PDB file of C-alpha atoms in Angstrom:
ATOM      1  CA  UNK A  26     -20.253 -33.578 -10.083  1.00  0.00           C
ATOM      2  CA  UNK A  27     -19.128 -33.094  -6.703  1.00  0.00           C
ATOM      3  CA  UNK A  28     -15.749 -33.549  -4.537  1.00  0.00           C
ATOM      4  CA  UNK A  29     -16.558 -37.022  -3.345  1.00  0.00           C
ATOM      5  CA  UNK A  30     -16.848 -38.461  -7.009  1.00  0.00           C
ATOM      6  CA  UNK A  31     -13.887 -36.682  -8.164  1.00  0.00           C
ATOM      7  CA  UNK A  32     -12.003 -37.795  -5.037  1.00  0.00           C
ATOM      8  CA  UNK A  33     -13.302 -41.588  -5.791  1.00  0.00           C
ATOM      9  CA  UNK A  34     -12.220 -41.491  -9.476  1.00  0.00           C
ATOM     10  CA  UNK A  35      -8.546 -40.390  -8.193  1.00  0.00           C
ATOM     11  CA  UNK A  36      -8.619 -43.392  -5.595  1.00  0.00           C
ATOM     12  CA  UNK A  37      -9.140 -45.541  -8.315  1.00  0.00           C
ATOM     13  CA  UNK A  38      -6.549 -44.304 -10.600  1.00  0.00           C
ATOM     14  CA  UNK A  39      -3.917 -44.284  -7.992  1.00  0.00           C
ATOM     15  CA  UNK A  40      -4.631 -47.309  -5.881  1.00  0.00           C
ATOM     16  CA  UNK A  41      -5.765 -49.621  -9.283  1.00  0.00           C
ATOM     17  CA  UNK A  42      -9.190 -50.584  -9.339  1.00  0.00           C
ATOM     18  CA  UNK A  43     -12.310 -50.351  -7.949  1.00  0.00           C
ATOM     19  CA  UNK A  44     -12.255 -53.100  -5.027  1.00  0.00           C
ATOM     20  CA  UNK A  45      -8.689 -50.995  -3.858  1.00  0.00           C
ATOM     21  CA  UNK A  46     -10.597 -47.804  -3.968  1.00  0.00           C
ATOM     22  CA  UNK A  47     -13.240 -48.867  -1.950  1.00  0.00           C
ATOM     23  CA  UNK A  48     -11.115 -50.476   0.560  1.00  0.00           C
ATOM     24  CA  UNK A  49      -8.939 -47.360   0.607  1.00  0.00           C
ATOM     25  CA  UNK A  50     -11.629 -44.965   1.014  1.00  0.00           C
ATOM     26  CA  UNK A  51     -13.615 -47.136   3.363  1.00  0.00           C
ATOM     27  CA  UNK A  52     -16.402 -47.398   1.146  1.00  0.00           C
ATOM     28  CA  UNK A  53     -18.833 -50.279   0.050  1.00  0.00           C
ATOM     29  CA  UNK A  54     -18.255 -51.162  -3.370  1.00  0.00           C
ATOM     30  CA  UNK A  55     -21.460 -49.706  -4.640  1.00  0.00           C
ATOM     31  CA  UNK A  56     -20.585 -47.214  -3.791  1.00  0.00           C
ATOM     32  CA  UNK A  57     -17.493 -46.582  -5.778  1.00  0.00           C
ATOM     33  CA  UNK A  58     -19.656 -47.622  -8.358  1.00  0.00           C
ATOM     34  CA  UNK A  59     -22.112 -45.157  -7.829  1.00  0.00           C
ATOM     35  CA  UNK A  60     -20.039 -42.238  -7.722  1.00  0.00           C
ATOM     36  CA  UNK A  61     -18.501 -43.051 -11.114  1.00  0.00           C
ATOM     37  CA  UNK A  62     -21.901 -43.359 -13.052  1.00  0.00           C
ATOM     38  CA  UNK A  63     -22.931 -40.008 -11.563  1.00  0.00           C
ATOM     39  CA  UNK A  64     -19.320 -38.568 -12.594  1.00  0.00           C
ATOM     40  CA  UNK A  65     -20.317 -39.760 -15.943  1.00  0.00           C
ATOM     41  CA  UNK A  66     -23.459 -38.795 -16.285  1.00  0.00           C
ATOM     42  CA  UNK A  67     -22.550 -34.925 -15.111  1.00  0.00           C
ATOM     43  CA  UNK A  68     -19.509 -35.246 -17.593  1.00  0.00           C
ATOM     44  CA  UNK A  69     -21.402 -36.551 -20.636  1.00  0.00           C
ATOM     45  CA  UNK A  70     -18.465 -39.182 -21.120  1.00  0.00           C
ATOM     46  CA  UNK A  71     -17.990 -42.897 -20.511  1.00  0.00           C
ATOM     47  CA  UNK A  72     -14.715 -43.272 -18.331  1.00  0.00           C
ATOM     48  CA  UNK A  73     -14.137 -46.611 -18.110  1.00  0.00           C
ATOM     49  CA  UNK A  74     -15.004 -49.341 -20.609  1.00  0.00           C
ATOM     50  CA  UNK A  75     -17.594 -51.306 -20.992  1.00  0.00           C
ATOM     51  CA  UNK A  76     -16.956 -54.541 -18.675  1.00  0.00           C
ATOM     52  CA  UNK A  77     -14.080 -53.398 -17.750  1.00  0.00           C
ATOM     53  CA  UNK A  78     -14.050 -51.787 -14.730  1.00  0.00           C
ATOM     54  CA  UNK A  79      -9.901 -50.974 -14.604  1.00  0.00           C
ATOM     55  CA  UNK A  80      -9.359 -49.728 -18.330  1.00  0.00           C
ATOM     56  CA  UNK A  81     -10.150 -46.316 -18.807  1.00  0.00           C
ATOM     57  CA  UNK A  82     -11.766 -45.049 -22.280  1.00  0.00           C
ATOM     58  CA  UNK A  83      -9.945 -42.192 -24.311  1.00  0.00           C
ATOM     59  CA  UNK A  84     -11.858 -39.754 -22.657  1.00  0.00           C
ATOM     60  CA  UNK A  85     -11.568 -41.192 -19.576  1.00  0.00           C
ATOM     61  CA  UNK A  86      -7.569 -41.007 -19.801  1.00  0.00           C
ATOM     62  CA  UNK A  87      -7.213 -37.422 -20.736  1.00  0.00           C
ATOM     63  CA  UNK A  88      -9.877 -36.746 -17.411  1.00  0.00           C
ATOM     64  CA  UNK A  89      -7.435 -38.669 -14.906  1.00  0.00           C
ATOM     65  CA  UNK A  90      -4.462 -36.728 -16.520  1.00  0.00           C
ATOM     66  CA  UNK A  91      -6.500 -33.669 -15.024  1.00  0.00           C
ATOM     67  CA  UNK A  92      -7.850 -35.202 -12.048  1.00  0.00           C
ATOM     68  CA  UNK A  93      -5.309 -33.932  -9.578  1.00  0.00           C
ATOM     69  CA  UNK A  94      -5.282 -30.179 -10.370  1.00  0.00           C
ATOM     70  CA  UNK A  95      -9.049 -30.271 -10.557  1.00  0.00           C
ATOM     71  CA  UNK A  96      -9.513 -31.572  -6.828  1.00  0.00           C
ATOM     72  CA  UNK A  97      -6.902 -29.573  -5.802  1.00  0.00           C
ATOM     73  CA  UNK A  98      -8.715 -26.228  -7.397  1.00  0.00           C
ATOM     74  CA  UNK A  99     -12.205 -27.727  -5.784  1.00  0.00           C
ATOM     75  CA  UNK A 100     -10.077 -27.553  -2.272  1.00  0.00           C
ATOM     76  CA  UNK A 101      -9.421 -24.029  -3.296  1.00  0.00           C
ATOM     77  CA  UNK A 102     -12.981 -22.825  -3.922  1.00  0.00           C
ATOM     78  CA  UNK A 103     -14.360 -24.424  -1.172  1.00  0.00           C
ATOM     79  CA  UNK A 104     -11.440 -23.040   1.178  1.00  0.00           C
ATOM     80  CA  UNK A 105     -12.098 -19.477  -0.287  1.00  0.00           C
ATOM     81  CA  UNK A 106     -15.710 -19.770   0.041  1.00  0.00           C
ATOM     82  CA  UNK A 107     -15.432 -20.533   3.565  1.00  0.00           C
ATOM     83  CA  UNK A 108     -12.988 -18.179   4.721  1.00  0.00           C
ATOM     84  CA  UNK A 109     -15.451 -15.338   3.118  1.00  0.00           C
ATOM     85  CA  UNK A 110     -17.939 -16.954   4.449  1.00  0.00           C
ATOM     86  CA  UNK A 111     -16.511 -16.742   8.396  1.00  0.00           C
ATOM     87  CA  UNK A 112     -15.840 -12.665   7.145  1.00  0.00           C
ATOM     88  CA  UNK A 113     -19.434 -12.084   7.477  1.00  0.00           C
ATOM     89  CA  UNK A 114     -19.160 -11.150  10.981  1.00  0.00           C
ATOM     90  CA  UNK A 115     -16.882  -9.519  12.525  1.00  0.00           C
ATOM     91  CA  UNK A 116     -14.697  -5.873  13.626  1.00  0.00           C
ATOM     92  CA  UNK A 117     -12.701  -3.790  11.665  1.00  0.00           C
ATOM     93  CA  UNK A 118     -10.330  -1.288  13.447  1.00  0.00           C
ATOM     94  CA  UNK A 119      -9.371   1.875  10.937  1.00  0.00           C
ATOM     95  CA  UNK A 120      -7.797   4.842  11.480  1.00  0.00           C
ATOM     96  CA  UNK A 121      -7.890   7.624   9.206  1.00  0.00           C
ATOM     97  CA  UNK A 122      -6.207  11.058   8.724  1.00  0.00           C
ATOM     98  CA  UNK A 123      -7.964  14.180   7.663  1.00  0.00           C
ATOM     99  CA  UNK A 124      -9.552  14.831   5.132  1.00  0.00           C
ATOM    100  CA  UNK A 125     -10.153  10.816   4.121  1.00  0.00           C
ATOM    101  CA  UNK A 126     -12.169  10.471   7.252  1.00  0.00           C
ATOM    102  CA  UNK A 127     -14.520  13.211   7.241  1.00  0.00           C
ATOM    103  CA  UNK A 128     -15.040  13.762   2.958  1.00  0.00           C
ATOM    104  CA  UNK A 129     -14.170  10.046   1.612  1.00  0.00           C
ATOM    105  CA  UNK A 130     -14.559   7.421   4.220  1.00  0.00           C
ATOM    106  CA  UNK A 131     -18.408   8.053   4.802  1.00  0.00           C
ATOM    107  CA  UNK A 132     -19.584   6.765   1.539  1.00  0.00           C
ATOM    108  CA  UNK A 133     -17.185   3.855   1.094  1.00  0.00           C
ATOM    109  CA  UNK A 134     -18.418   2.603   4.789  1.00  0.00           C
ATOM    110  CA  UNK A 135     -21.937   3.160   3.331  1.00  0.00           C
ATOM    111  CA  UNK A 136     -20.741   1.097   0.123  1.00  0.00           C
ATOM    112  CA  UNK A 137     -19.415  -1.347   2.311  1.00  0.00           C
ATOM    113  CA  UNK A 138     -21.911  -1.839   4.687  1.00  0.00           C
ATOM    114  CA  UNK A 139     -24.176  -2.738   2.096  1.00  0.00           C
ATOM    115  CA  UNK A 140     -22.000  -5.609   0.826  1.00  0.00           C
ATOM    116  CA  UNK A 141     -20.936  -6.730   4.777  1.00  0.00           C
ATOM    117  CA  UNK A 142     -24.107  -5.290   6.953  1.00  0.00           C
ATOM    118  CA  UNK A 143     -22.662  -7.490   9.805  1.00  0.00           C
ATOM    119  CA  UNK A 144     -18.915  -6.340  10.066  1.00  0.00           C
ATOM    120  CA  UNK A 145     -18.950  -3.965  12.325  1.00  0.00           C
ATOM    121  CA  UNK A 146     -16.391  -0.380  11.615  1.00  0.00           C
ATOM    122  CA  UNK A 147     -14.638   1.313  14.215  1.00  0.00           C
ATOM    123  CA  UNK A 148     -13.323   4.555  12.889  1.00  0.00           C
ATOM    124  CA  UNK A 149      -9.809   6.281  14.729  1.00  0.00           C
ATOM    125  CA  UNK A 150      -9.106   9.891  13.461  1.00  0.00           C
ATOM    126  CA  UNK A 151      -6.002  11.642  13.972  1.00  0.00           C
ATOM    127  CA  UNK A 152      -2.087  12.398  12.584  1.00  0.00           C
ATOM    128  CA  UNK A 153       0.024  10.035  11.464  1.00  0.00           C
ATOM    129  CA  UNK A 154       2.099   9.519  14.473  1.00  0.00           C
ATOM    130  CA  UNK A 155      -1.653   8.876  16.497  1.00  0.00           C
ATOM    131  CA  UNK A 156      -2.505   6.321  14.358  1.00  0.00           C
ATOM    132  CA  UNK A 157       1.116   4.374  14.023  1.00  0.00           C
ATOM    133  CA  UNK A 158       0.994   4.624  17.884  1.00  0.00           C
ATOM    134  CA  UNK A 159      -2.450   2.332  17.533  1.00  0.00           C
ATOM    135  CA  UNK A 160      -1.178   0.208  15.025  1.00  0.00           C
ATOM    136  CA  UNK A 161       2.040  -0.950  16.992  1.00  0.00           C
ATOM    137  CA  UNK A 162      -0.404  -1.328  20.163  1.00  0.00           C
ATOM    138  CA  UNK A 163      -2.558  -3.605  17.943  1.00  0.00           C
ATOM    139  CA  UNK A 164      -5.341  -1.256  18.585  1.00  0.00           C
ATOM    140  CA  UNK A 165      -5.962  -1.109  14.478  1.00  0.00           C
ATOM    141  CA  UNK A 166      -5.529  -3.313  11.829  1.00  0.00           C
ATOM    142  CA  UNK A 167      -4.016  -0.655   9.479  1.00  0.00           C
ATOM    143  CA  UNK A 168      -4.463   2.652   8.918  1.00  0.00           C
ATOM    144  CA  UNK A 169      -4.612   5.435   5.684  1.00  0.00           C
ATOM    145  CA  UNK A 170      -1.920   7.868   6.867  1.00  0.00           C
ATOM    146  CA  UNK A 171       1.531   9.168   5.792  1.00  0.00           C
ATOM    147  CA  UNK A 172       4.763   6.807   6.549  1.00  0.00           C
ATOM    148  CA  UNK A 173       5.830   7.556   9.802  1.00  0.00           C
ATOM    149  CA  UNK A 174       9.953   9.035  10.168  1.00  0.00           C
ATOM    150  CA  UNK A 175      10.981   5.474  11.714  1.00  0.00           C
ATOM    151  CA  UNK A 176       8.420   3.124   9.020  1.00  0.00           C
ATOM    152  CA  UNK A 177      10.557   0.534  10.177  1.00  0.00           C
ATOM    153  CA  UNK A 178       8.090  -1.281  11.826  1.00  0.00           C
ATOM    154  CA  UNK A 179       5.608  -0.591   9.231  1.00  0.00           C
ATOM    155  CA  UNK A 180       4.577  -1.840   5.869  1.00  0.00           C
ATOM    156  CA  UNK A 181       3.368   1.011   3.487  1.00  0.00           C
ATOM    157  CA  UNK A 182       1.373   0.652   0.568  1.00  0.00           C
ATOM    158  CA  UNK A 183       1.056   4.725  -1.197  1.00  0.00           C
ATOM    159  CA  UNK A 184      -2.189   5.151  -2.407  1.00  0.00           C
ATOM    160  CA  UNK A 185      -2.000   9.067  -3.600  1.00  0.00           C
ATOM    161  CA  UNK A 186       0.176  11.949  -3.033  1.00  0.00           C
ATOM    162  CA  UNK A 187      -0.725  14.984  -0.511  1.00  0.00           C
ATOM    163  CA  UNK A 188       0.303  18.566  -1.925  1.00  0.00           C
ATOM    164  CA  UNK A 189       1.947  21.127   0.822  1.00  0.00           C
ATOM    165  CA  UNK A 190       1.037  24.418   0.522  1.00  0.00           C
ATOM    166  CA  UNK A 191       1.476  27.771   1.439  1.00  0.00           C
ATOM    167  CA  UNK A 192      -1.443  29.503   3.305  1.00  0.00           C
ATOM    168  CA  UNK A 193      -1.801  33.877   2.774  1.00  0.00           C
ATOM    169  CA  UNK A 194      -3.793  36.220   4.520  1.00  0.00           C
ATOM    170  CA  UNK A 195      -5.262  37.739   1.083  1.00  0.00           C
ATOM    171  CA  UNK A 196      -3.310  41.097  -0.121  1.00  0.00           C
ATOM    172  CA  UNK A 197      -0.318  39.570   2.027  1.00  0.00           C
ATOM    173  CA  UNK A 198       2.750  40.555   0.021  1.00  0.00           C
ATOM    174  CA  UNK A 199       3.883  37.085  -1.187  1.00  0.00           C
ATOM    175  CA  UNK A 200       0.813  36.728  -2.657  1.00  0.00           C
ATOM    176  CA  UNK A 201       2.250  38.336  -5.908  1.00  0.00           C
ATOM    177  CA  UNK A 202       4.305  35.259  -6.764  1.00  0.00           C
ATOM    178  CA  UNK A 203       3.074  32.175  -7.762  1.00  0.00           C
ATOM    179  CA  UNK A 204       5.364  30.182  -6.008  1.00  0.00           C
ATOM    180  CA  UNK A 205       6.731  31.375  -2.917  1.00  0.00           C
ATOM    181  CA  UNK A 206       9.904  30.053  -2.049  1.00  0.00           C
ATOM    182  CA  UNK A 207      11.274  29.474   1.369  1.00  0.00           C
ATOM    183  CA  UNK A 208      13.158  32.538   1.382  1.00  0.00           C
ATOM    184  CA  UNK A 209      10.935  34.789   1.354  1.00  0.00           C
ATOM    185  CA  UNK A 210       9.240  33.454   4.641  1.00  0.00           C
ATOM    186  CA  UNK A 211      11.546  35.837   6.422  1.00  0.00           C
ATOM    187  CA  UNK A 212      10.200  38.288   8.703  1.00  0.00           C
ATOM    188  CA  UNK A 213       6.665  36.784   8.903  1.00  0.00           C
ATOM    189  CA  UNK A 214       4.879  34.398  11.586  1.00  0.00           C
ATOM    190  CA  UNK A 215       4.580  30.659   9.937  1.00  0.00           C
ATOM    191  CA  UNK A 216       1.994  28.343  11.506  1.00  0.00           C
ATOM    192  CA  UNK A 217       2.691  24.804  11.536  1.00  0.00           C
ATOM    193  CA  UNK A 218       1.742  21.678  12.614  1.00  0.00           C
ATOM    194  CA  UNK A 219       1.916  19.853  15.636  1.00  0.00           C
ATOM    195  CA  UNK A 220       4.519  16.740  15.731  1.00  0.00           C
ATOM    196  CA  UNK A 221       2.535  14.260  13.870  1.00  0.00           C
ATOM    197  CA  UNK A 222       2.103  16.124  10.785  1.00  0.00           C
ATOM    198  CA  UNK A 223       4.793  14.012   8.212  1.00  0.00           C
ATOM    199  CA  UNK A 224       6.382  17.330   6.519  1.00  0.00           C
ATOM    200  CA  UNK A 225       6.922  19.462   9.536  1.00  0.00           C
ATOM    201  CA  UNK A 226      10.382  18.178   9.895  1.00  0.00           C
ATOM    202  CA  UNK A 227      11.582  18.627   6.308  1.00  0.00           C
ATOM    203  CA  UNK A 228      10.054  21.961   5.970  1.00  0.00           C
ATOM    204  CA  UNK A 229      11.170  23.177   9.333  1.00  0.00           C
ATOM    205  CA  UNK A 230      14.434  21.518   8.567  1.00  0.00           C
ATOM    206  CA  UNK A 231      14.506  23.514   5.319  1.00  0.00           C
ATOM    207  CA  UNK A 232      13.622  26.958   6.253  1.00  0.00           C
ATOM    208  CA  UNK A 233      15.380  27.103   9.479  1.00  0.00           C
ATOM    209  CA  UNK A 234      18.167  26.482   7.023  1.00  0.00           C
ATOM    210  CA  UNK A 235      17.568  29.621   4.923  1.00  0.00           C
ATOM    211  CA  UNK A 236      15.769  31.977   8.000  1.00  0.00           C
ATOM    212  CA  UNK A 237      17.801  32.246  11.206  1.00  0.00           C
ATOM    213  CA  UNK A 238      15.648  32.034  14.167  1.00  0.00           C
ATOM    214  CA  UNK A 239      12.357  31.754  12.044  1.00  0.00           C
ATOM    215  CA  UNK A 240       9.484  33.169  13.909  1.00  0.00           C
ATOM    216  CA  UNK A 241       6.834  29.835  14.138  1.00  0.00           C
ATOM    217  CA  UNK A 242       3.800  28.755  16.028  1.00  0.00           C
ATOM    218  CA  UNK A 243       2.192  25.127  16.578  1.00  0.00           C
ATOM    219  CA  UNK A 244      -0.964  24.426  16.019  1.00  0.00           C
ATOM    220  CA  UNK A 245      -1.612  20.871  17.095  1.00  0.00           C
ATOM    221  CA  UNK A 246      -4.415  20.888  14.801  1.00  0.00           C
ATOM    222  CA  UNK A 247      -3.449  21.597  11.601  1.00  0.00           C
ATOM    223  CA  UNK A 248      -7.050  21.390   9.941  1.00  0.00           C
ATOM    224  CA  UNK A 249      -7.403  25.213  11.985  1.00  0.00           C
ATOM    225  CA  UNK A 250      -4.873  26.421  10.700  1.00  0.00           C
ATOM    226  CA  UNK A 251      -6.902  28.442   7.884  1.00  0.00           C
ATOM    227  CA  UNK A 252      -8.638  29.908  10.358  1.00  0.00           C
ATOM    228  CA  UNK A 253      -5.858  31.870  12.202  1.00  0.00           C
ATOM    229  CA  UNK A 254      -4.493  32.890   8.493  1.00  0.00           C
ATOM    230  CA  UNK A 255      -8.123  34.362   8.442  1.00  0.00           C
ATOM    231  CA  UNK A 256      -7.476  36.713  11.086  1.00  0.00           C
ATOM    232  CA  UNK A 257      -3.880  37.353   9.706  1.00  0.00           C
ATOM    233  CA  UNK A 258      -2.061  35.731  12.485  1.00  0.00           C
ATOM    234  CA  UNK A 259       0.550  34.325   9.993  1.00  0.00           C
ATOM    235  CA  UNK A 260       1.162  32.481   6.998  1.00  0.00           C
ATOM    236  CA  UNK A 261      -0.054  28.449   6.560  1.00  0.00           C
ATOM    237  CA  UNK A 262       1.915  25.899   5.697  1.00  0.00           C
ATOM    238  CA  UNK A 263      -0.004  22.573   5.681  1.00  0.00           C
ATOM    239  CA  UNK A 264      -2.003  19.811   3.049  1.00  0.00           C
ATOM    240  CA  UNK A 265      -3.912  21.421   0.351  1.00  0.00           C
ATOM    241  CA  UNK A 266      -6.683  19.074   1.140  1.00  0.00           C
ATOM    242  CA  UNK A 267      -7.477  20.522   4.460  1.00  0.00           C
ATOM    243  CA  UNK A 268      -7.721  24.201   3.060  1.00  0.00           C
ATOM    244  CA  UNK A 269     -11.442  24.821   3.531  1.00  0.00           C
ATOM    245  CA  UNK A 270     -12.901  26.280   0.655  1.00  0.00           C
ATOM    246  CA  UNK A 271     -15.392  28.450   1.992  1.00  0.00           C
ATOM    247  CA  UNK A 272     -12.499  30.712   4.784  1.00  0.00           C
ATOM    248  CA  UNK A 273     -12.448  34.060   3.288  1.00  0.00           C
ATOM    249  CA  UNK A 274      -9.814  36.442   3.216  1.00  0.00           C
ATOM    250  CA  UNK A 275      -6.778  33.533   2.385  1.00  0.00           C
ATOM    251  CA  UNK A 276      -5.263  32.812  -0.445  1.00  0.00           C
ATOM    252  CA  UNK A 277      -3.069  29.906  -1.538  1.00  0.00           C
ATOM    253  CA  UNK A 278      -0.204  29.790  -2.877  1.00  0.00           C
ATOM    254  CA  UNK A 279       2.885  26.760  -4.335  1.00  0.00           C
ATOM    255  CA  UNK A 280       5.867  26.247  -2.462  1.00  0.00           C
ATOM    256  CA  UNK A 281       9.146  26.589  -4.350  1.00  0.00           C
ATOM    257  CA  UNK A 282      10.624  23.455  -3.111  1.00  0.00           C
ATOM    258  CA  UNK A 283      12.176  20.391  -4.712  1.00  0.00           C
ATOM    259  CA  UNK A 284       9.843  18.244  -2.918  1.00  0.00           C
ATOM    260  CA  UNK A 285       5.968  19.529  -2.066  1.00  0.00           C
ATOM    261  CA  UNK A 286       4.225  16.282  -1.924  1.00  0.00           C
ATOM    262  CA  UNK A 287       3.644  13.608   0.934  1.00  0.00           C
ATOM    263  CA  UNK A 288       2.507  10.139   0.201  1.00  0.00           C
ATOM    264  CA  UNK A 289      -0.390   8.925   1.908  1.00  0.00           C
ATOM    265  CA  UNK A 290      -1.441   5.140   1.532  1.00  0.00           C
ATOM    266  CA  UNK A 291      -2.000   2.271   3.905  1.00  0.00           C
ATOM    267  CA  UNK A 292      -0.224   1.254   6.659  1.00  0.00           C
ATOM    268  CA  UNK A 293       0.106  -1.357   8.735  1.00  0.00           C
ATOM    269  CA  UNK A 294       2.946  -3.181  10.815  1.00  0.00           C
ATOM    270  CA  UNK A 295       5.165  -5.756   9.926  1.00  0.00           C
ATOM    271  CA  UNK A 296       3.743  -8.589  12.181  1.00  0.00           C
ATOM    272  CA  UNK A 297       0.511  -8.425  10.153  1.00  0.00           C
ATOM    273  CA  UNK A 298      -0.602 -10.920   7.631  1.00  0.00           C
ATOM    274  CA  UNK A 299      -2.008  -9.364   3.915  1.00  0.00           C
ATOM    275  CA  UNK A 300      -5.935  -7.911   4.209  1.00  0.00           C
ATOM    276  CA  UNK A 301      -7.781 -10.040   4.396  1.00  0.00           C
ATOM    277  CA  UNK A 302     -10.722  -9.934   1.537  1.00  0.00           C
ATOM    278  CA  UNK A 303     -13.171  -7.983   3.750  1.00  0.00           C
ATOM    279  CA  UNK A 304     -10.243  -5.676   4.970  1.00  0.00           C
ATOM    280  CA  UNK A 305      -9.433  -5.643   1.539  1.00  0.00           C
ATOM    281  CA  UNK A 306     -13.062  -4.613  -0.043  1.00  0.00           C
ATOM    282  CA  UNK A 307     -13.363  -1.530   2.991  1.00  0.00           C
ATOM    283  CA  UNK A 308      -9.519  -0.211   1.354  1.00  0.00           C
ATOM    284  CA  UNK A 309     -10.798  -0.543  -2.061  1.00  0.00           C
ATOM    285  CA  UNK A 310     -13.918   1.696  -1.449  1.00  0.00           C
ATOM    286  CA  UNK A 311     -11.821   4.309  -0.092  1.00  0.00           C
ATOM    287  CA  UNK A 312      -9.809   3.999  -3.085  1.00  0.00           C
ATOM    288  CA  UNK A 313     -12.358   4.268  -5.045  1.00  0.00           C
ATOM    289  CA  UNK A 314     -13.900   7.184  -3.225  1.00  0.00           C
ATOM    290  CA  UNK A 315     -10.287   8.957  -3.350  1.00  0.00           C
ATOM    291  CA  UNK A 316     -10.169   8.612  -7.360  1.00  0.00           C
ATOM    292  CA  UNK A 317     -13.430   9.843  -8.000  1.00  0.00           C
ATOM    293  CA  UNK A 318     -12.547  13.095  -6.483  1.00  0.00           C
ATOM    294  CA  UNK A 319      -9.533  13.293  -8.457  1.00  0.00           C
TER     295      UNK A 319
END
C-alpha cells in the first residue's frame, strides 16, 4: 500500500467512479484499476463489489470513512521523514556556561555525534550576558545559561537550578555557622563576579543593603575565584558547581538568604522558531548528562 493507491481510492470516492478518477488524476483507466487491486490485495479486503465498479463493499465503506485522515497522516510521515532527513547535515551554534561545557557537554556531543556524525558543533563558552549578546547577533541558535536581567527578548526554558554559595578560607571565623548570613560579611573582603554572572546584582543589591561601603573585588572570572580564597584573599561568593573539589584550604559554606538558587535552562530569542529535532536531540543529551550527575 502506498500514497498513490490511497490517493486513487479517495479520487474515486469523491469525484464518483472510476472513469472520473482517472480523468481527474490524469491517469489511464488501468490504471485506476490497478491501483485498487493492489490496495486490496495489501489490505486483505475486497472494496468494491464484484461488477460493480462504483458500489463499495462493507469493508470497503468503513475504509473510505478513514481514507482522508489516513493520507493526510501518510503526508505527515513522509514530511517528517524528510525534514530529518535534510538534518543530516548541517551546523549547530551552542553556547554554554561553566561548568555544562567543560564536565557535561563533552559526552552528550560524543552521544550525539554518534547519532548525527555529519552535523557539525560549534561550542561558545562564557557568562550569561556573553552568550545572550550572541544569541541577539544570531551568532547561536540558543544557548544553556541563566535568564538574562532584560529576558525580554528571550525565550527561557529552566532546565535545573544553580546553588550560590559562600566560599571560606578554612579556620576563617564564619566557618562556625552553617549558614552564614549576609550580615556577618562585614569587615571582610568578598570576591565576586564580573557583570555577567546572573546573582551579582541581587546579592550585591542585598548586602550593600545590610554592610555600608562593603569592601568587594571583581573577578571577571568567577571559575578562579577558589583560588584567591586559597590564598585567603577574601571570602567567595559564586555557583556551587564551579567550586573545584580538589583547592585546599577552603571551605564552603550556605547562604542565609531567602533566595540562593539561579535557574539555568535554555535560551534562545524570541524571533526563533521551536528546535528543531536535531537541535532538539543535542539539548536532550545535555539533559540527560545534567540528571545523571544529580
Amino acid at each position: 500500500m502506498n500514497l498513490k493507491e490511497l490517493i486513487t481510492f479517495q479520487s474515486i470516492i469523491s469525484q464518483g467512479g472510476f472513469n472520473k478518477a482517472a480523468s481527474h488524476l490524469h491517469f489511464a483507466q488501468s490504471t485506476v484499476t490497478s491501483h485498487i487491486q493492489r490496495l486490496e490485495k495489501d489490505l486483505g479486503i475486497q472494496i468494491f463489489e464484484s461488477g460493480k465498479s462504483n458500489q463499495l463493499t462493507r469493508a470497503g465503506a468503513l475504509f473510505a470513512q478513514e481514507i482522508n485522515q489516513l493520507i493526510k497522516h501518510w503526508e505527515y510521515v513522509k514530511g517528517q521523514v524528510k525534514f530529518y532527513d535534510s538534518e543530516e547535515y548541517g551546523v549547530i551554534n551552542i553556547g554554554l556556561v561553566e561548568p555544562l561545557a567543560s564536565r557535561y557537554f563533552p559526552n552528550a556531543l560524543k552521544k550525539f555525534k554518534i547519532q548525527k556524525p555529519n552535523v557539525t558543533c560549534n561550542i561558545f563558552v562564557g557568562n550569561t550576558v556573553y552568550l545572550a549578546n550572541l544569541l541577539l547577533g544570531d551568532d547561536l541558535d540558543f544557548a544553556f545559561c541563566s535568564l538574562p536581567e532584560d529576558g525580554i527578548n528571550f525565550t527561557f526554558s529552566p532546565i535545573y537550578e544553580e546553588k550560590i554559595v559562600a566560599v571560606l578560607p578554612t579556620n576563617h571565623p564564619l566557618c562556625v555557622y552553617e549558614k552564614v548570613s549576609l550580615d556577618k560579611f562585614k569587615g571582610y573582603t568578598l570576591l565576586k563576579g564580573g557583570d555577567g554572572c546572573p546573582y551579582r546584582r541581587r546579592i550585591e543589591s542585598a548586602i550593600m543593603g545590610l554592610i555600608s561601603n562593603p569592601d568587594f573585588i571583581t573577578i571577571n572570572n568567577i571559575s578562579i575565584v577558589p583560588y584567591y580564597v586559597s590564598e585567603n584573599i577574601g571570602i567567595g561568593i559564586m555557583p556551587l558547581s564551579l567550586v573545584p573539589p580538589s583547592i585546599p584550604n577552603i571551605t564552603i559554606r550556605e547562604l542565609d538568604v531567602e533566595n540562593d538558587l539561579i535557574p539555568i535552562g535554555i535560551l534562545s530569542t524570541n524571533t526563533i522558531p521551536d528546535l528543531s529535532f536535531t537541535k532538539k536531540m543535542l539539548c536532550d543529551f545535555l539533559i540527560e548528562e545534567i540528571k545523571i550527575s544529580e
